[in-house]
PDB file of C-alpha atoms and ligand atoms in Angstrom:
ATOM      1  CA  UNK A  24      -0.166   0.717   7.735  1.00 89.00           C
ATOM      2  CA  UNK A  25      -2.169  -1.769   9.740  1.00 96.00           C
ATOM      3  CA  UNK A  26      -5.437  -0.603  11.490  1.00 98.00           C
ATOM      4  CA  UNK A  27      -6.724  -1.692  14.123  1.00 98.00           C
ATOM      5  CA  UNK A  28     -10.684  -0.998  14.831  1.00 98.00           C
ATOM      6  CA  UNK A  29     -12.706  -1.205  17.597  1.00 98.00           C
ATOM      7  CA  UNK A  30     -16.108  -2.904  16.711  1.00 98.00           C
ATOM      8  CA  UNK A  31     -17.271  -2.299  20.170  1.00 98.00           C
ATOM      9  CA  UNK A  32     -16.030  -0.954  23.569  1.00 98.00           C
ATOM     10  CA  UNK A  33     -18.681  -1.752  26.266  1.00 98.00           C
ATOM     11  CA  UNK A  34     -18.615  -4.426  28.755  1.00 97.00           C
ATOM     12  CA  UNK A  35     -21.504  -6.775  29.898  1.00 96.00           C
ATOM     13  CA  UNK A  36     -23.442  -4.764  31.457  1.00 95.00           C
ATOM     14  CA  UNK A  37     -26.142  -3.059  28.864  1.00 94.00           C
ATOM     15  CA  UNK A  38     -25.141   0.445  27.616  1.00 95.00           C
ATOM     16  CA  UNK A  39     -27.276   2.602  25.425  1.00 96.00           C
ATOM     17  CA  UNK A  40     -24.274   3.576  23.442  1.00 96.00           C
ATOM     18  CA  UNK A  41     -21.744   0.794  23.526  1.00 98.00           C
ATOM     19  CA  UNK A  42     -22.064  -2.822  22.119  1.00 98.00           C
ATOM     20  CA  UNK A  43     -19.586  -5.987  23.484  1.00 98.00           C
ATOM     21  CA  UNK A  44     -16.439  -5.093  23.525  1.00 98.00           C
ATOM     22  CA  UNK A  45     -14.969  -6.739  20.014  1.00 98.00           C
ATOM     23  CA  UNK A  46     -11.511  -5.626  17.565  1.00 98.00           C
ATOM     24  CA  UNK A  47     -10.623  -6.542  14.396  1.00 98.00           C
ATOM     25  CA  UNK A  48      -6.942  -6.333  13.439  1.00 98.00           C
ATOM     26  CA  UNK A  49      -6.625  -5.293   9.364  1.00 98.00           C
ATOM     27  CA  UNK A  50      -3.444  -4.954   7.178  1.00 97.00           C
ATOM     28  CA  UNK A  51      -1.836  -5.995   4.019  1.00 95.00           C
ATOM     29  CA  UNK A  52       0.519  -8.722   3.859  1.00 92.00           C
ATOM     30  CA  UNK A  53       3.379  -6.578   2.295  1.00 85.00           C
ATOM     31  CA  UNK A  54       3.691  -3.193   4.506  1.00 71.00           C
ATOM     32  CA  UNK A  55       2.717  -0.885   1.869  1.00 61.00           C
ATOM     33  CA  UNK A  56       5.075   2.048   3.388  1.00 52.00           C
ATOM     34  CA  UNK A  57       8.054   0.277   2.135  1.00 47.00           C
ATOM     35  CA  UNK A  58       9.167   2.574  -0.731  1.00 43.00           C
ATOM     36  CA  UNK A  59       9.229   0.419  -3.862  1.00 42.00           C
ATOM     37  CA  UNK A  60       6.605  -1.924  -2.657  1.00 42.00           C
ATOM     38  CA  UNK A  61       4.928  -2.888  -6.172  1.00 42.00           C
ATOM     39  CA  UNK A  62       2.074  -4.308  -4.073  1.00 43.00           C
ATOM     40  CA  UNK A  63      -0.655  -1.744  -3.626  1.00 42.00           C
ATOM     41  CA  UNK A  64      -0.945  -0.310   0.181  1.00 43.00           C
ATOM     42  CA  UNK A  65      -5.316  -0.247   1.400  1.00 49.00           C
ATOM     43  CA  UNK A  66      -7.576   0.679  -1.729  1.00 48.00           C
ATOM     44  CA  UNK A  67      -9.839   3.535  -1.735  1.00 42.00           C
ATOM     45  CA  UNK A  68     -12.409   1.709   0.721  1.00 47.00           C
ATOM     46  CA  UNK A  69      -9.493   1.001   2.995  1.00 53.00           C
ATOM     47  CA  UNK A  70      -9.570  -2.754   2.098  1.00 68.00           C
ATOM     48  CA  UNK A  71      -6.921  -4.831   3.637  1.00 85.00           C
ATOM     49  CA  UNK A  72      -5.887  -8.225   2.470  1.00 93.00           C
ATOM     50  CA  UNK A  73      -5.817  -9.518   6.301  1.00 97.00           C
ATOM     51  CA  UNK A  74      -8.369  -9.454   9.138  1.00 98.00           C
ATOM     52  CA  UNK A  75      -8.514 -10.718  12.126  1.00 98.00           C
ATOM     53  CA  UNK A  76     -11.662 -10.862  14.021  1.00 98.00           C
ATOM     54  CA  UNK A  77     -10.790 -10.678  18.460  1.00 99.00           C
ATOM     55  CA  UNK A  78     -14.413 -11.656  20.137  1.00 98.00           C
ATOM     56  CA  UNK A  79     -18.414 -12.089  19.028  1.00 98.00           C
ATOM     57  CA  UNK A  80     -20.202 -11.328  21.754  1.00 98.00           C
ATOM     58  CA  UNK A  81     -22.690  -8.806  19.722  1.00 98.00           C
ATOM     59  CA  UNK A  82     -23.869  -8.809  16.241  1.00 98.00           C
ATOM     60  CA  UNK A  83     -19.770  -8.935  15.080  1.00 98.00           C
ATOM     61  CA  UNK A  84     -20.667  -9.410  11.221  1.00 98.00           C
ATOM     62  CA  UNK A  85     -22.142  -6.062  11.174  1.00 98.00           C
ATOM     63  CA  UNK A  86     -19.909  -4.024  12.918  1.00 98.00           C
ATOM     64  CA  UNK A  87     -16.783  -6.094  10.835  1.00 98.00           C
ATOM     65  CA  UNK A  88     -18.316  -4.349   7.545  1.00 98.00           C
ATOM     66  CA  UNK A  89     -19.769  -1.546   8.990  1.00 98.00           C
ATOM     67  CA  UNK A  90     -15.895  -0.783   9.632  1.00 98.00           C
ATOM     68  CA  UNK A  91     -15.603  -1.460   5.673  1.00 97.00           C
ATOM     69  CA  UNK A  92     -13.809  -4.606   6.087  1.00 97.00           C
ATOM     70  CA  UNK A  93     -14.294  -7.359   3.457  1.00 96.00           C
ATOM     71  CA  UNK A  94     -15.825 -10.161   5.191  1.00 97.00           C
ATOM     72  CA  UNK A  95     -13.778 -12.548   2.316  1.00 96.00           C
ATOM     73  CA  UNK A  96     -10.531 -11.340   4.204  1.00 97.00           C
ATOM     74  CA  UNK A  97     -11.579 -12.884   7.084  1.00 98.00           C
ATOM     75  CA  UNK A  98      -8.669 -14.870   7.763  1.00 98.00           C
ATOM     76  CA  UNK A  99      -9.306 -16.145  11.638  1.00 98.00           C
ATOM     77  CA  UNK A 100     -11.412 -15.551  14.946  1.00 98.00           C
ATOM     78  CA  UNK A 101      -9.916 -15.304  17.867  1.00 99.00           C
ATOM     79  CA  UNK A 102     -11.736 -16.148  20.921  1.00 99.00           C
ATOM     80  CA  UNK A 103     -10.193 -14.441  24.274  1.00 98.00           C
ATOM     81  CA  UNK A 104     -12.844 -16.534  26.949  1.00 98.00           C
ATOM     82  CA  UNK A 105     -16.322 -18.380  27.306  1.00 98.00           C
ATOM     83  CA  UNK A 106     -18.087 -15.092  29.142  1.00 98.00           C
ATOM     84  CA  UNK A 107     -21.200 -14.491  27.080  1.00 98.00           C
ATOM     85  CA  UNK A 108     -20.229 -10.903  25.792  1.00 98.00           C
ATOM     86  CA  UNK A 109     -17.167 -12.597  24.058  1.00 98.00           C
ATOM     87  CA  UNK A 110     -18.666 -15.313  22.428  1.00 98.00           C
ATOM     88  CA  UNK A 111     -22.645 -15.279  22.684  1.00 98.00           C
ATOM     89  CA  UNK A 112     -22.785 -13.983  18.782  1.00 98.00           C
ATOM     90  CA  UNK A 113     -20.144 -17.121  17.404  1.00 98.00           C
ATOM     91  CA  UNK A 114     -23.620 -18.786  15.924  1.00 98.00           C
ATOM     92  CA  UNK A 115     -24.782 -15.432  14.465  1.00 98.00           C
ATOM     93  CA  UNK A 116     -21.151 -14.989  12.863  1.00 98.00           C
ATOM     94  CA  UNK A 117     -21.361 -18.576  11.123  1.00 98.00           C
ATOM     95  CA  UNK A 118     -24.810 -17.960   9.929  1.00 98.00           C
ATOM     96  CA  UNK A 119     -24.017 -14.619   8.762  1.00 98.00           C
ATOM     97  CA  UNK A 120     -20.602 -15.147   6.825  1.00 98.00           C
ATOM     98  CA  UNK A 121     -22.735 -18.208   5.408  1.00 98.00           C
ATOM     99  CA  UNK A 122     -25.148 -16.180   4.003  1.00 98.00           C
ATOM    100  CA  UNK A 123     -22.506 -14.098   2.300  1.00 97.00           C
ATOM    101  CA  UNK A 124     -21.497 -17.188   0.779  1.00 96.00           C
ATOM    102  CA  UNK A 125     -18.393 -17.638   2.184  1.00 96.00           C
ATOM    103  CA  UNK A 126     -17.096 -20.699   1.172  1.00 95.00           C
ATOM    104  CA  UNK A 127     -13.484 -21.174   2.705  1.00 96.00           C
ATOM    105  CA  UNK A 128     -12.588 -22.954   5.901  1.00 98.00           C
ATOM    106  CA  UNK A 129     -12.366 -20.091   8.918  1.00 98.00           C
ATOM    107  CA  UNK A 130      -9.898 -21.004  11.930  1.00 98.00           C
ATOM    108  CA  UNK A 131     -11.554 -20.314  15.063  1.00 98.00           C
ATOM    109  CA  UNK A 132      -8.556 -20.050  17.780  1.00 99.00           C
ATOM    110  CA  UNK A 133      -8.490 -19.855  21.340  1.00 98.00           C
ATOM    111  CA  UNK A 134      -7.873 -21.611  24.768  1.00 98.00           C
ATOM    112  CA  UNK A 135      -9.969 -25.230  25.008  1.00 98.00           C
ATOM    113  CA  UNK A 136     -12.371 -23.585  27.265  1.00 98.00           C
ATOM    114  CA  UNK A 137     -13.569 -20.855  25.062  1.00 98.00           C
ATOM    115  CA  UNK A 138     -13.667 -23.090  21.936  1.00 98.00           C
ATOM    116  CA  UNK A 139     -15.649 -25.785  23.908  1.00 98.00           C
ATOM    117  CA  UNK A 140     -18.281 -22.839  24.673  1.00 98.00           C
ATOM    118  CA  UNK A 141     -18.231 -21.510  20.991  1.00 98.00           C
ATOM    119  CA  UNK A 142     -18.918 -25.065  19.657  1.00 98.00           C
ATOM    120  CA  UNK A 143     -21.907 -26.170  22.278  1.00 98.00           C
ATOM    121  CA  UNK A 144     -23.713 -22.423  21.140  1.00 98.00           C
ATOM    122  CA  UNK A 145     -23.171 -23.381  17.522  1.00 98.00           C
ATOM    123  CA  UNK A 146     -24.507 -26.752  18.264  1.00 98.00           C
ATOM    124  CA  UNK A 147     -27.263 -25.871  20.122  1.00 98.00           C
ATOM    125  CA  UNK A 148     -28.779 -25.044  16.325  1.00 98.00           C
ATOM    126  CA  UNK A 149     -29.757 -27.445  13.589  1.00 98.00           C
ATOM    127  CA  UNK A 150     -27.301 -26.656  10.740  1.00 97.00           C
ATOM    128  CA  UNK A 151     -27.810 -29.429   8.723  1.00 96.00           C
ATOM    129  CA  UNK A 152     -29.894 -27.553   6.174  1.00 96.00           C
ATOM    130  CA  UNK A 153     -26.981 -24.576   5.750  1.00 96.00           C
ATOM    131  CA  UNK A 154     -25.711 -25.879   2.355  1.00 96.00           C
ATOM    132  CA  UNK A 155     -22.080 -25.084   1.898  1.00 95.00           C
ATOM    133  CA  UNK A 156     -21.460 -23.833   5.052  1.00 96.00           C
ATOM    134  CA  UNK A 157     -17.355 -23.119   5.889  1.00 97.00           C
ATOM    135  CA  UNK A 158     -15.670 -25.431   7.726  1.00 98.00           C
ATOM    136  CA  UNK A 159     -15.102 -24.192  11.106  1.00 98.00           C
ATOM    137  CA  UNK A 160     -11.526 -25.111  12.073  1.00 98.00           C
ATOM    138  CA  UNK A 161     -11.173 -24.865  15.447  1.00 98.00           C
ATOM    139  CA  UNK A 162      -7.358 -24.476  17.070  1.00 98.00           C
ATOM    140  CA  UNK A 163      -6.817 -24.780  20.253  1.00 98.00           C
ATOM    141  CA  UNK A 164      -4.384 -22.352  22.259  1.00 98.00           C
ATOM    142  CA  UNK A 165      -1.982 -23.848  24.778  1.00 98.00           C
ATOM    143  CA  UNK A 166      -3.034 -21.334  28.181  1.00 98.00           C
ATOM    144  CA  UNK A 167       0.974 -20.461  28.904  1.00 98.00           C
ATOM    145  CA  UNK A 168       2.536 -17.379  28.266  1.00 98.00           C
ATOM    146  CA  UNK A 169       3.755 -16.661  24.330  1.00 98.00           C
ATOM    147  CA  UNK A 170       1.215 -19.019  22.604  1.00 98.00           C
ATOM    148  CA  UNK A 171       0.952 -18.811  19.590  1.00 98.00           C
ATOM    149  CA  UNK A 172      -2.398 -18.332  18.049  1.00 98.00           C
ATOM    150  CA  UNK A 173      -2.365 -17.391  14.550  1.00 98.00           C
ATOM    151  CA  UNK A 174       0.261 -17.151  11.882  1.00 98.00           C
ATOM    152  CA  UNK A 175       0.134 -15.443   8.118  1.00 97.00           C
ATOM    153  CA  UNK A 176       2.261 -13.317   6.180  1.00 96.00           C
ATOM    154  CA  UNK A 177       0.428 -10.209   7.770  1.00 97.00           C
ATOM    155  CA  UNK A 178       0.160 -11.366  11.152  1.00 98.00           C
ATOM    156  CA  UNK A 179       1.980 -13.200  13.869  1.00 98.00           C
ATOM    157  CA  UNK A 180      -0.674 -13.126  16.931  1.00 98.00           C
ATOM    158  CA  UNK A 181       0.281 -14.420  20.450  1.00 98.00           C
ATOM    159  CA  UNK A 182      -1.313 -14.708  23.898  1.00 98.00           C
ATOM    160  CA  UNK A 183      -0.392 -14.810  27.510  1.00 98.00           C
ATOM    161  CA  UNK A 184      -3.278 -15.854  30.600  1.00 98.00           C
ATOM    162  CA  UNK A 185      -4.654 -12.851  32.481  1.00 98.00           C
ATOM    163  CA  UNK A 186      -6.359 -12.853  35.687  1.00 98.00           C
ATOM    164  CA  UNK A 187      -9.802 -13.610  35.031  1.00 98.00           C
ATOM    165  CA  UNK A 188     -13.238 -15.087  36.871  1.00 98.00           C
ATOM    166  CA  UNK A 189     -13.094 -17.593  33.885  1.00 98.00           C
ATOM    167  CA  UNK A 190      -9.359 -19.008  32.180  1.00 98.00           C
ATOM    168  CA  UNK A 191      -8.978 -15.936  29.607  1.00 98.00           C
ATOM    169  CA  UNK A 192      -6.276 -14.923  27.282  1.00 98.00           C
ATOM    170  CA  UNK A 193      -4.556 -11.339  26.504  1.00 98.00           C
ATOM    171  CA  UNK A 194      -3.058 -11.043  22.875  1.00 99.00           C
ATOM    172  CA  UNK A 195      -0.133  -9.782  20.999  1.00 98.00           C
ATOM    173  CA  UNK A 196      -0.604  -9.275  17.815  1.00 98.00           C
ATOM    174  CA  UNK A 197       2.020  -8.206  15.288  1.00 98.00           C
ATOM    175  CA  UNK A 198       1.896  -7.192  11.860  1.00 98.00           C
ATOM    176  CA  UNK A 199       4.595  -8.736  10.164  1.00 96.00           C
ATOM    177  CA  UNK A 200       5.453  -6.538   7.177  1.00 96.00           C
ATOM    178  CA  UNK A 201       5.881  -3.363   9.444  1.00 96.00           C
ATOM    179  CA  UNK A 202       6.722  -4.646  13.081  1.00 97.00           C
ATOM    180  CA  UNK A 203       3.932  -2.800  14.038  1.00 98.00           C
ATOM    181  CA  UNK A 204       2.352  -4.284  17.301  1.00 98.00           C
ATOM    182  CA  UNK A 205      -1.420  -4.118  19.298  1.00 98.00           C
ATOM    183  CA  UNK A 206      -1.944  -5.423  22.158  1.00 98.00           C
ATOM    184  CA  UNK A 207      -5.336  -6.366  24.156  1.00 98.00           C
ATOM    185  CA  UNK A 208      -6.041  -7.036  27.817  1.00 98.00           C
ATOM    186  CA  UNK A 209      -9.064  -8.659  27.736  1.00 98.00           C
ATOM    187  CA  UNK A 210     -11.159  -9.213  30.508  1.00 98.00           C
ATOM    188  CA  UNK A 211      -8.528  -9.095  33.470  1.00 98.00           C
ATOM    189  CA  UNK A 212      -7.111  -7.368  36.982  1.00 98.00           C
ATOM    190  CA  UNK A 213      -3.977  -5.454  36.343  1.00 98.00           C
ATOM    191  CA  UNK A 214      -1.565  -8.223  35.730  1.00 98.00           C
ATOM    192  CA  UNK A 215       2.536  -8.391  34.993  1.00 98.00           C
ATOM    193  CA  UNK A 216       1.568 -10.364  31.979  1.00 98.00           C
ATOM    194  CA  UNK A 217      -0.401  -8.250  30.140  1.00 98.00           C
ATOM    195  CA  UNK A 218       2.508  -5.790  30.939  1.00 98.00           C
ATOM    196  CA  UNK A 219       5.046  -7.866  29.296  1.00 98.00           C
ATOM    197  CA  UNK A 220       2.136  -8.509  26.454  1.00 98.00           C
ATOM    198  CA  UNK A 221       2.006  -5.037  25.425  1.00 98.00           C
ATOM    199  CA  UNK A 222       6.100  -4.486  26.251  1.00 98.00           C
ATOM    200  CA  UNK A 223       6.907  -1.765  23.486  1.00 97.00           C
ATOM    201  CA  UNK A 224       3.691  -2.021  21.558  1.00 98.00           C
ATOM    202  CA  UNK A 225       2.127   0.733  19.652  1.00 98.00           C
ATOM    203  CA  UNK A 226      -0.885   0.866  20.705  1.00 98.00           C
ATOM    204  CA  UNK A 227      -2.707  -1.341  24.241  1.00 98.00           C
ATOM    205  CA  UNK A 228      -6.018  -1.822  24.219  1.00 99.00           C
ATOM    206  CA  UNK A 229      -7.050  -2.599  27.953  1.00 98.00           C
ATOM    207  CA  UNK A 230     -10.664  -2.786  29.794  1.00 98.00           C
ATOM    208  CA  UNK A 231     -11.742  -0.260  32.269  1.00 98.00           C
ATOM    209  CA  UNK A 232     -14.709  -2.150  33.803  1.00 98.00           C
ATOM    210  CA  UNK A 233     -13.792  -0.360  37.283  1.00 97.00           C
ATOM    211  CA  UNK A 234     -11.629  -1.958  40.065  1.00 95.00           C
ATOM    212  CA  UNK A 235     -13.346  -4.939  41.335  1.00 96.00           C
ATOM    213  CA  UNK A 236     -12.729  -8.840  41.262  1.00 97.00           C
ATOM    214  CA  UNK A 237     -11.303  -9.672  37.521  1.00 98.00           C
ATOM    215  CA  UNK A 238     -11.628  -6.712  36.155  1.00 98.00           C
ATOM    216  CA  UNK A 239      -9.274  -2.864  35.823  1.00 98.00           C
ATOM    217  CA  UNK A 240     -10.309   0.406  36.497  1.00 98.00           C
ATOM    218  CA  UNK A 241      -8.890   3.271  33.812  1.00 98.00           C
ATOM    219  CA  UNK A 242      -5.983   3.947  36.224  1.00 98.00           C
ATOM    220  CA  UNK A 243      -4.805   0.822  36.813  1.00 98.00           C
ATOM    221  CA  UNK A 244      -4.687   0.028  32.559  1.00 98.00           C
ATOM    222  CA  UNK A 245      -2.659   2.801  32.310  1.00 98.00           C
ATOM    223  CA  UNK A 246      -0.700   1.868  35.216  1.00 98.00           C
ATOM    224  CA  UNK A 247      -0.021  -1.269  32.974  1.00 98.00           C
ATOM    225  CA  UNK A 248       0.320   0.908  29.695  1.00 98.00           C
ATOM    226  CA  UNK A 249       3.321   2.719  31.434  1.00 98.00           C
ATOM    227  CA  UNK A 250       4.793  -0.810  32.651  1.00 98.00           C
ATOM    228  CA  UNK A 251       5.104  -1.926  29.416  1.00 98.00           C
ATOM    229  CA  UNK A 252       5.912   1.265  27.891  1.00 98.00           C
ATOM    230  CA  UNK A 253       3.366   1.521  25.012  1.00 98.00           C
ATOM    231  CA  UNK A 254       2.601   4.066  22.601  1.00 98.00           C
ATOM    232  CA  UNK A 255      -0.887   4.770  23.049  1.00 98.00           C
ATOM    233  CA  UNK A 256      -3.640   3.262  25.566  1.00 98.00           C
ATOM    234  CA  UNK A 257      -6.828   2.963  24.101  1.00 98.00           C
ATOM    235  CA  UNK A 258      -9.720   1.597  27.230  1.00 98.00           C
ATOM    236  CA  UNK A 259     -12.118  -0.514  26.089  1.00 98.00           C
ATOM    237  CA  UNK A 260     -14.907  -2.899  28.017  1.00 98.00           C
ATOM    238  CA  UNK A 261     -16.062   0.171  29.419  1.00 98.00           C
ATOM    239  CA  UNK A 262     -18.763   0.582  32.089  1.00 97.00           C
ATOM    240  CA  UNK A 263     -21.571   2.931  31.077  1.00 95.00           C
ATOM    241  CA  UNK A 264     -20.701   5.009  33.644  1.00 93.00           C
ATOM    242  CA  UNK A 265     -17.144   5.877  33.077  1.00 95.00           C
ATOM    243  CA  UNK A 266     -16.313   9.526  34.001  1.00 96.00           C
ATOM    244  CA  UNK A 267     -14.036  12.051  33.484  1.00 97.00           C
ATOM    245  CA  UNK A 268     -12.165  12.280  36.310  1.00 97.00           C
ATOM    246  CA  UNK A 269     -11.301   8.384  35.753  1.00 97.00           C
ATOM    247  CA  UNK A 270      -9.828   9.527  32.671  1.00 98.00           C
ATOM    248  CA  UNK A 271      -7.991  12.316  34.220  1.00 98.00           C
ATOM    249  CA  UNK A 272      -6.778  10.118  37.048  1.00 98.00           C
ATOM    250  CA  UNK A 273      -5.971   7.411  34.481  1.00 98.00           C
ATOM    251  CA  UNK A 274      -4.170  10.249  31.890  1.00 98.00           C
ATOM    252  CA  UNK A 275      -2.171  11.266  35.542  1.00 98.00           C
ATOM    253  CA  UNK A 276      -0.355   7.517  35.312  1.00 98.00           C
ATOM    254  CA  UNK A 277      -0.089   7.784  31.658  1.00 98.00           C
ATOM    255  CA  UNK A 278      -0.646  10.519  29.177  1.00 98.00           C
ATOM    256  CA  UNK A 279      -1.513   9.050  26.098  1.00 98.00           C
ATOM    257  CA  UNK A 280      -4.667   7.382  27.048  1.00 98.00           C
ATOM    258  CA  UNK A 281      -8.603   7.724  25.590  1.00 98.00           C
ATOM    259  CA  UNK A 282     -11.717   6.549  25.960  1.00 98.00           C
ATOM    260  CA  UNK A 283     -11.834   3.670  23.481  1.00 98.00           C
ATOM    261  CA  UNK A 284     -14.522   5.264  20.530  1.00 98.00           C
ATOM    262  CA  UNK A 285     -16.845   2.953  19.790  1.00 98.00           C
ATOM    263  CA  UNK A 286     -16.623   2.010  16.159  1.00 98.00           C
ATOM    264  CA  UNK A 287     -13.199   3.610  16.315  1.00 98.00           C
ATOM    265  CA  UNK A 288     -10.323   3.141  13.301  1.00 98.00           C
ATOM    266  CA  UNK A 289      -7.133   3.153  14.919  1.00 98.00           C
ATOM    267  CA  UNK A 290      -3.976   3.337  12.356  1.00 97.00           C
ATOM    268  CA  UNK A 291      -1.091   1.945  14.060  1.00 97.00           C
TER     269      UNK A 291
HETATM  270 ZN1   ZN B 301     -15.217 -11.985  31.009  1.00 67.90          ZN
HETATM  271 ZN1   ZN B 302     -16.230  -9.212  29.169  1.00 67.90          ZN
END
């Protein structure tokens, strides 16, 4: 079963309690619920063969193994938009999975303006000295709806544009042995395309900043959560002063919807 985890929840604005909101997506390439399957489901430590790492706008390294992922099954980065809270940490990231002595090339995907932004931060530091250092790959992501973004046997991840201050992308992402599907927002107003994003997926993970320019309050992601008929909502990007009673007027559009946990494992 794939698991999706929430690394962190908050949005920019500081919060004692909730880092940048960043995901990582983690399964097997063969869905280990098929009866028969002679290739072994998560070990013990809830190792998957496949991760996907969705934003680095705080330390992302730490909170990837903190969620006891194996930073060797790092198999992309996805990078949703240039705002500093979704891609300040991209130089920490590099220097960190360096460190670890990670030696194989890591595709860094995402629309031409967040990639641009990701490669003038890692610039902006002399790497010249970081001896076997991966190879970033970067691939570009064509901004139209049902890009694709990132292909393996575990995962088929696409994106759509959202309605952002800054060109930003929502994501589908599928896990191929199972058909199981999450879906993110990102940074975004309530939008028909996040809607048709998430159409029928398990689980949407959708901000909550609060309803101003760019951004959703709680009620209108699950406005968006019924639209597209998803399992579960899970907000995320949250302000530090999210209440209850915009959960309860969120849970009144749509009943299966939480407070994203920060640090949260979500099997899907
Ligand atoms: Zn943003
Ligand atoms: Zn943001």
């Amino acid at each position: 079963m794939p698991t999706l985890h929430l690394l962190g929840t908050g949005a920019a604005a500081s919060d004692p309690h909730r880092t940048t909101t960043m995901l990582a997506f983690a399964g097997n390439a063969t869905d280990s619920d098929v009866a028969g399957s002679d290739v072994s489901s998560e070990d013990a430590a809830g190792h998957a063969s496949s991760a996907l790492l969705v934003d680095c706008g705080g330390d992302a390294l730490q909170r990837y193994r903190q969620a006891g992922l194996d930073p060797g099954a790092l198999d992309a980065v996805v990078l949703t938009h240039e705002h500093p809270d979704h891609v300040g940490g991209f130089p920490l990231l590099m220097e960190r999975l360096w460190l670890g002595g990670r030696e194989r090339p890591l595709p860094v995907c995402g629309i031409a303006q967040a990639l641009t932004q990701a490669e003038r931060l890692f610039d902006a530091f002399d790497t010249s000295g970081w001896d076997g250092m991966p190879e970033i790959r970067w691939r570009e992501v064509s901004y139209e709806e049902g890009a694709p973004v990132f292909e393996n046997d575990a995962w088929r991840v696409t994106a759509a544009p959202v309605e952002h201050a800054k060109p930003t992308v929502g994501l589908r992402a599928e896990h191929s042995p199972s058909g199981r599907v999450v879906a993110y927002s990102c940074d975004t107003a309530p939008t028909p395309s996040v809607a048709r994003l998430a159409e029928g997926a398990d689980v949407l993970v959708h901000e909550a900043t609060g309803d101003m320019d760019g951004h959703s309050s709680a009620e209108q992601a699950a406005e968006v959560a019924a639209e597209a008929s998803a399992g579960r909502l899970l907000l995320a990007h949250l302000p530090p002063d999210l209440t209850d009673a915009d959960l309860s007027a969120a849970r009144s559009r749509f009943e299966r919807t939480e407070a994203g946990a920060e640090r949260g494992r979500y099997p899907f």
